[in-house]
Amino acid sequence: MLSGAGMSAESGLRTFRDHGGLWEEHSIYDVATPEAWLRDQDLVLRFYNQRRKQLLESIPNSAHLALVDLEKKFKLTIITQNIDDLHERAGSTEVMHLHGELRKARSSVREDLLYDIDGWELKQGDLCEEGSQLRPHVVWFGEAVPMIPKAEEIVNAADLVIVIGTSLSVYPAAGLIHAASSGVPVILIDPGNPEMNKASDTYHLRKPAGEGVTQLTDLLMSLDQA
Ligand code: BV8
């Protein structure tokens, strides 16, 4: 299952591209690139602090909870582009964060030095054990996405691919849907129109995640009992 910002929209977290989305107030290049970090660390830290604060005030929605039920009956791996921890807080156990995690920080010089962020603020002067500034543990634009090969393997082995709440406009994550084996159904749950050339086995449930994921989960659970 591949999720994007639309998965967390009903939890009150803003998406990137919908009207009023995150990027409209900020250019990607001012807050989510290595160049932005070099140019204005404080602006970047404040951008992520704002989102972390909002995350701590948000709770998982019915779509997150429906996936927890699904995981009790089926082998479900969640590959998310989201950096929030709502899937985990709902109770999902197999979650892969392609683009990092908002509640973690890492050393700006040694990416293996990872730390949980206590509370919502990461500030200038918060240092790793080797004395370098901590940065958000997220993948910025222009940075590599190291989990992609593993994610492709998982999608390729899947009997069903569910894509929830992503505009499919950021690569290489968006390309994952093409890693599905031929003949494997790809089900999109999104009230909008993700950018994708409709492969033959693609079905689009034009509903918000809360309603769509609950309906699909109920259907899959009933089939399993048949
Ligand atoms: C890389 C972490 C190379 C940070 C993120 C030109 C063409 C194509 C590609 C490129 C290009 N120029 C550059 C690139 C590559 C670039 C890219 O794709 N750019 C885009 C802007 C064109 N990609 C990269 O830079 C990647 N790295 O390529 O590295 C490399 C290789 C080796 C060595 C060095 C370098 C890295 C990309 C990762 C960036 N980090 N996030 C942060 O979060 O701040 S991306 C960020 O936006 C998210 O993580 C997510 O992945 C992404 C897309 O957002 P979505 O989740 O899809 O959200 P969006 O708002 O777009 O859509 C919301 C959807 O939800 C909509 O469809 C809407 O209808 C729906 N929705 C709304 N409400 C609901 C709903 N659905 C259900 N229910 C609802 N209620």
CSV table of C-alpha atoms and ligand atoms in Angstrom, one decimal:
chain,number,residue,atom,x,y,z
A,1,MET,CA,0.0,0.0,0.0
A,2,LEU,CA,1.4,3.4,-1.0
A,3,SER,CA,0.2,6.5,0.9
A,4,GLY,CA,0.6,10.2,0.4
A,5,ALA,CA,-0.5,13.4,2.1
A,6,GLY,CA,-4.1,12.8,1.3
A,7,MET,CA,-4.0,9.9,3.8
A,8,SER,CA,-3.5,12.4,6.6
A,9,ALA,CA,-5.7,15.2,5.2
A,10,GLU,CA,-8.7,14.1,7.4
A,11,SER,CA,-6.4,14.2,10.4
A,12,GLY,CA,-6.0,17.9,9.7
A,13,LEU,CA,-2.5,17.8,8.2
A,14,ARG,CA,-2.3,19.9,5.1
A,15,THR,CA,-1.4,18.3,1.8
A,16,PHE,CA,1.3,19.7,-0.5
A,17,ARG,CA,-0.6,20.6,-3.6
A,18,ASP,CA,-4.2,21.0,-2.8
A,19,HIS,CA,-5.5,24.5,-2.5
A,20,GLY,CA,-4.0,26.0,0.7
A,21,GLY,CA,-1.4,23.3,0.6
A,22,LEU,CA,1.9,23.5,2.4
A,23,TRP,CA,4.0,24.5,-0.6
A,24,GLU,CA,1.8,27.5,-1.5
A,25,GLU,CA,3.1,29.4,1.4
A,26,HIS,CA,6.6,28.2,0.9
A,27,SER,CA,8.6,27.4,-2.3
A,28,ILE,CA,10.0,23.9,-2.1
A,29,TYR,CA,13.3,25.4,-2.8
A,30,ASP,CA,13.2,27.7,0.3
A,31,VAL,CA,12.4,25.0,2.8
A,32,ALA,CA,12.9,21.4,1.5
A,33,THR,CA,16.3,21.3,-0.3
A,34,PRO,CA,19.9,21.0,0.9
A,35,GLU,CA,20.5,24.4,-0.7
A,36,ALA,CA,17.7,25.9,1.5
A,37,TRP,CA,19.4,24.3,4.6
A,38,LEU,CA,22.7,25.9,3.7
A,39,ARG,CA,21.0,29.2,2.9
A,40,ASP,CA,18.6,29.6,5.9
A,41,GLN,CA,18.8,26.9,8.5
A,42,ASP,CA,16.5,28.8,10.8
A,43,LEU,CA,13.7,29.1,8.1
A,44,VAL,CA,13.9,25.3,7.4
A,45,LEU,CA,13.9,24.4,11.1
A,46,ARG,CA,10.8,26.7,11.6
A,47,PHE,CA,9.0,25.1,8.6
A,48,TYR,CA,9.4,21.6,10.1
A,49,ASN,CA,8.7,22.8,13.7
A,50,GLN,CA,5.4,24.2,12.5
A,51,ARG,CA,4.5,20.8,10.9
A,52,ARG,CA,5.7,18.9,13.9
A,53,LYS,CA,3.6,21.0,16.3
A,54,GLN,CA,0.5,20.4,14.0
A,55,LEU,CA,1.3,16.7,14.0
A,56,LEU,CA,1.4,16.5,17.8
A,57,GLU,CA,-2.1,18.0,17.8
A,58,SER,CA,-3.5,15.5,15.3
A,59,ILE,CA,-4.7,12.0,15.6
A,60,PRO,CA,-5.0,9.1,13.2
A,61,ASN,CA,-8.2,9.1,11.1
A,62,SER,CA,-10.6,6.2,10.1
A,63,ALA,CA,-8.4,5.4,7.1
A,64,HIS,CA,-5.4,4.8,9.3
A,65,LEU,CA,-7.5,2.7,11.6
A,66,ALA,CA,-9.0,0.6,8.8
A,67,LEU,CA,-5.5,-0.4,7.6
A,68,VAL,CA,-4.8,-1.7,11.1
A,69,ASP,CA,-7.8,-4.0,10.7
A,70,LEU,CA,-6.6,-5.0,7.3
A,71,GLU,CA,-3.2,-5.9,8.7
A,72,LYS,CA,-4.8,-8.4,11.1
A,73,LYS,CA,-6.1,-10.5,8.1
A,74,PHE,CA,-3.6,-9.8,5.3
A,75,LYS,CA,0.1,-9.3,4.9
A,76,LEU,CA,0.1,-5.5,4.6
A,77,THR,CA,3.2,-3.3,4.1
A,78,ILE,CA,2.6,0.4,4.2
A,79,ILE,CA,5.0,2.4,2.0
A,80,THR,CA,4.4,6.0,2.8
A,81,GLN,CA,5.7,9.2,1.4
A,82,ASN,CA,4.4,10.9,4.6
A,83,ILE,CA,6.8,12.0,7.3
A,84,ASP,CA,4.0,11.9,10.0
A,85,ASP,CA,3.7,9.0,12.4
A,86,LEU,CA,-0.1,8.6,12.1
A,87,HIS,CA,0.1,5.1,10.6
A,88,GLU,CA,2.2,3.9,13.6
A,89,ARG,CA,0.1,5.8,16.1
A,90,ALA,CA,-3.0,4.0,14.7
A,91,GLY,CA,-1.3,0.7,15.3
A,92,SER,CA,0.2,-0.3,11.9
A,93,THR,CA,3.4,-2.3,12.3
A,94,GLU,CA,4.9,-2.6,8.8
A,95,VAL,CA,5.5,1.1,7.8
A,96,MET,CA,8.3,2.2,5.5
A,97,HIS,CA,8.9,6.0,5.4
A,98,LEU,CA,10.4,6.6,2.0
A,99,HIS,CA,10.9,10.4,2.7
A,100,GLY,CA,11.9,10.2,6.4
A,101,GLU,CA,10.2,11.0,9.7
A,102,LEU,CA,9.2,14.4,11.0
A,103,ARG,CA,9.6,13.3,14.7
A,104,LYS,CA,13.2,12.3,14.1
A,105,ALA,CA,16.4,14.4,13.7
A,106,ARG,CA,19.8,13.3,12.4
A,107,SER,CA,23.3,14.7,12.5
A,108,SER,CA,23.9,17.0,9.5
A,109,VAL,CA,27.3,15.3,8.9
A,110,ARG,CA,26.7,11.7,9.8
A,111,GLU,CA,23.3,10.5,8.6
A,112,ASP,CA,23.6,7.3,10.7
A,113,LEU,CA,23.3,9.4,13.9
A,114,LEU,CA,19.5,9.4,14.4
A,115,TYR,CA,17.6,10.9,17.4
A,116,ASP,CA,14.0,11.1,18.4
A,117,ILE,CA,12.8,14.7,18.8
A,118,ASP,CA,11.3,15.3,22.2
A,119,GLY,CA,8.3,17.7,21.7
A,120,TRP,CA,7.9,19.9,18.6
A,121,GLU,CA,11.0,22.0,18.3
A,122,LEU,CA,14.4,21.4,16.8
A,123,LYS,CA,16.5,24.5,17.1
A,124,GLN,CA,19.8,25.9,16.0
A,125,GLY,CA,22.3,24.7,18.6
A,126,ASP,CA,20.7,21.3,19.0
A,127,LEU,CA,23.8,19.2,18.3
A,128,CYS,CA,24.5,15.5,17.7
A,129,GLU,CA,27.0,13.6,19.9
A,130,GLU,CA,29.8,14.7,17.6
A,131,GLY,CA,28.9,18.3,17.9
A,132,SER,CA,27.3,19.0,14.6
A,133,GLN,CA,23.9,20.7,14.1
A,134,LEU,CA,20.9,18.4,14.0
A,135,ARG,CA,18.7,18.5,10.9
A,136,PRO,CA,15.2,17.1,10.2
A,137,HIS,CA,15.4,13.4,9.3
A,138,VAL,CA,13.6,13.9,6.0
A,139,VAL,CA,14.6,13.4,2.3
A,140,TRP,CA,14.7,16.8,0.7
A,141,PHE,CA,14.3,17.5,-3.0
A,142,GLY,CA,17.5,16.6,-4.8
A,143,GLU,CA,18.5,14.0,-2.1
A,144,ALA,CA,18.5,10.3,-2.8
A,145,VAL,CA,15.6,8.0,-1.7
A,146,PRO,CA,17.6,5.0,-0.3
A,147,MET,CA,14.5,2.8,0.4
A,148,ILE,CA,13.3,2.8,-3.2
A,149,PRO,CA,14.9,-0.6,-4.3
A,150,LYS,CA,13.4,-2.3,-1.2
A,151,ALA,CA,10.0,-0.6,-1.9
A,152,GLU,CA,10.1,-1.8,-5.6
A,153,GLU,CA,10.7,-5.3,-4.4
A,154,ILE,CA,7.7,-5.2,-2.1
A,155,VAL,CA,5.4,-3.7,-4.7
A,156,ASN,CA,6.6,-6.2,-7.3
A,157,ALA,CA,5.7,-9.1,-5.0
A,158,ALA,CA,2.3,-7.8,-4.1
A,159,ASP,CA,-1.0,-9.5,-5.1
A,160,LEU,CA,-2.8,-6.1,-4.8
A,161,VAL,CA,-1.5,-2.5,-4.8
A,162,ILE,CA,-3.6,0.1,-3.0
A,163,VAL,CA,-2.6,3.8,-3.6
A,164,ILE,CA,-4.1,6.3,-1.2
A,165,GLY,CA,-4.0,10.1,-1.3
A,166,THR,CA,-1.1,10.9,-3.5
A,167,SER,CA,-0.9,13.1,-6.6
A,168,LEU,CA,1.8,10.8,-7.8
A,169,SER,CA,3.8,13.9,-8.8
A,170,VAL,CA,7.1,13.2,-6.9
A,171,TYR,CA,9.6,10.7,-8.2
A,172,PRO,CA,11.0,8.2,-7.7
A,173,ALA,CA,8.1,7.4,-5.3
A,174,ALA,CA,5.4,7.9,-7.9
A,175,GLY,CA,7.1,5.4,-10.2
A,176,LEU,CA,6.5,2.6,-7.6
A,177,ILE,CA,3.0,1.9,-9.1
A,178,HIS,CA,4.8,0.7,-12.3
A,179,ALA,CA,6.7,-1.9,-10.2
A,180,ALA,CA,3.4,-3.9,-9.8
A,181,SER,CA,3.6,-7.3,-11.5
A,182,SER,CA,1.4,-7.5,-14.7
A,183,GLY,CA,-2.2,-8.5,-14.0
A,184,VAL,CA,-2.0,-7.2,-10.4
A,185,PRO,CA,-4.8,-4.8,-9.6
A,186,VAL,CA,-3.8,-1.2,-8.6
A,187,ILE,CA,-6.6,0.5,-6.7
A,188,LEU,CA,-6.4,4.3,-6.3
A,189,ILE,CA,-8.3,5.9,-3.5
A,190,ASP,CA,-8.4,9.7,-4.0
A,191,PRO,CA,-11.2,12.3,-4.6
A,192,GLY,CA,-8.9,14.1,-7.0
A,193,ASN,CA,-7.0,13.0,-10.1
A,194,PRO,CA,-3.5,11.7,-9.5
A,195,GLU,CA,-1.1,12.0,-12.3
A,196,MET,CA,-0.9,8.6,-13.8
A,197,ASN,CA,-1.4,6.9,-17.1
A,198,LYS,CA,-4.1,4.4,-16.4
A,199,ALA,CA,-2.5,1.0,-16.7
A,200,SER,CA,-5.1,-1.6,-17.7
A,201,ASP,CA,-5.5,-3.0,-14.1
A,202,THR,CA,-6.1,0.4,-12.4
A,203,TYR,CA,-9.3,1.2,-10.6
A,204,HIS,CA,-10.0,4.6,-9.1
A,205,LEU,CA,-12.3,4.9,-6.1
A,206,ARG,CA,-13.0,8.6,-6.2
A,207,LYS,CA,-13.6,9.0,-2.5
A,208,PRO,CA,-11.7,10.6,0.4
A,209,ALA,CA,-9.5,8.2,2.3
A,210,GLY,CA,-11.7,7.8,5.4
A,211,GLU,CA,-14.6,6.6,3.4
A,212,GLY,CA,-12.8,4.8,0.6
A,213,VAL,CA,-10.3,2.8,2.7
A,214,THR,CA,-13.0,1.8,5.1
A,215,GLN,CA,-15.2,0.5,2.2
A,216,LEU,CA,-12.3,-1.3,0.5
A,217,THR,CA,-11.2,-2.9,3.8
A,218,ASP,CA,-14.8,-4.1,4.5
A,219,LEU,CA,-15.0,-5.6,1.1
A,220,LEU,CA,-11.6,-7.4,1.4
A,221,MET,CA,-12.5,-8.7,4.8
A,222,SER,CA,-15.8,-10.0,3.6
A,223,LEU,CA,-14.1,-11.7,0.6
A,224,ASP,CA,-11.7,-13.4,3.0
A,225,GLN,CA,-14.7,-14.9,4.9
A,226,ALA,CA,-16.4,-16.1,1.7
B,1,BV8,C1,15.7,12.5,-6.2
B,1,BV8,C2,9.8,15.0,2.5
B,1,BV8,C3,17.9,12.1,-7.1
B,1,BV8,C4,10.0,16.5,2.9
B,1,BV8,C5,9.3,15.0,0.2
B,1,BV8,C6,11.2,17.0,-13.0
B,1,BV8,C7,10.4,16.0,-13.3
B,1,BV8,C8,10.3,14.8,-12.5
B,1,BV8,C9,11.1,14.7,-11.4
B,1,BV8,C10,11.9,15.7,-11.0
B,1,BV8,C11,12.0,16.9,-11.8
B,1,BV8,N1,12.9,17.7,-11.2
B,1,BV8,C12,13.4,17.1,-10.1
B,1,BV8,C13,12.8,15.9,-10.0
B,1,BV8,C14,13.0,14.9,-8.9
B,1,BV8,C15,12.2,15.4,-7.7
B,1,BV8,C16,10.8,15.5,-8.0
B,1,BV8,O1,10.1,14.5,-8.1
B,1,BV8,N2,10.3,16.8,-8.0
B,1,BV8,C17,8.9,17.0,-8.3
B,1,BV8,C18,8.5,18.3,-7.5
B,1,BV8,C19,8.7,17.2,-9.8
B,1,BV8,N3,12.4,14.3,-6.7
B,1,BV8,C20,13.5,14.3,-5.8
B,1,BV8,O2,14.2,15.3,-5.7
B,1,BV8,C21,13.7,13.1,-5.0
B,1,BV8,N4,15.1,12.8,-5.1
B,1,BV8,O3,15.2,12.5,-7.3
B,1,BV8,O4,17.0,12.3,-6.0
B,1,BV8,C22,19.2,11.7,-6.6
B,1,BV8,C23,19.6,10.4,-6.8
B,1,BV8,C24,20.8,10.0,-6.4
B,1,BV8,C25,21.6,10.8,-5.6
B,1,BV8,C26,21.2,12.1,-5.3
B,1,BV8,C27,19.9,12.5,-5.8
B,1,BV8,C28,13.3,13.3,-3.6
B,1,BV8,C29,11.9,13.6,-3.4
B,1,BV8,C30,11.5,13.6,-1.9
B,1,BV8,C31,11.1,15.0,-1.5
B,1,BV8,N5,10.6,15.0,-0.1
B,1,BV8,N6,8.9,14.9,1.4
B,1,BV8,C32,8.8,17.1,3.4
B,1,BV8,O5,7.7,16.4,3.6
B,1,BV8,O6,8.8,18.3,3.7
B,1,BV8,S1,8.2,15.0,-1.1
B,1,BV8,C33,6.6,15.4,-0.5
B,1,BV8,O7,5.7,15.7,-1.6
B,1,BV8,C34,5.9,14.2,0.1
B,1,BV8,O8,6.8,13.4,0.8
B,1,BV8,C35,5.3,13.5,-1.0
B,1,BV8,O9,6.2,12.5,-1.5
B,1,BV8,C36,5.3,14.4,-2.1
B,1,BV8,C37,4.1,14.4,-2.9
B,1,BV8,O10,3.0,14.8,-2.2
B,1,BV8,P1,1.7,13.9,-2.1
B,1,BV8,O11,1.8,13.0,-0.9
B,1,BV8,O12,1.3,13.2,-3.3
B,1,BV8,O13,0.7,15.1,-1.7
B,1,BV8,P2,0.0,16.1,-2.8
B,1,BV8,O14,-0.4,17.3,-2.0
B,1,BV8,O15,0.9,16.2,-4.0
B,1,BV8,O16,-1.3,15.2,-3.2
B,1,BV8,C38,-2.3,15.0,-2.3
B,1,BV8,C39,-3.2,14.0,-2.9
B,1,BV8,O17,-4.2,13.7,-1.9
B,1,BV8,C40,-4.0,14.6,-4.1
B,1,BV8,O18,-4.0,13.6,-5.1
B,1,BV8,C41,-5.4,14.9,-3.5
B,1,BV8,O19,-6.4,14.7,-4.5
B,1,BV8,C42,-5.5,13.8,-2.5
B,1,BV8,N7,-6.4,14.0,-1.3
B,1,BV8,C43,-6.7,15.2,-0.8
B,1,BV8,N8,-7.5,15.0,0.3
B,1,BV8,C44,-7.7,13.7,0.4
B,1,BV8,C45,-7.0,13.0,-0.7
B,1,BV8,N9,-6.9,11.7,-0.8
B,1,BV8,C46,-7.7,11.0,0.0
B,1,BV8,N10,-8.4,11.5,1.0
B,1,BV8,C47,-8.5,12.8,1.2
B,1,BV8,N11,-9.3,13.3,2.2
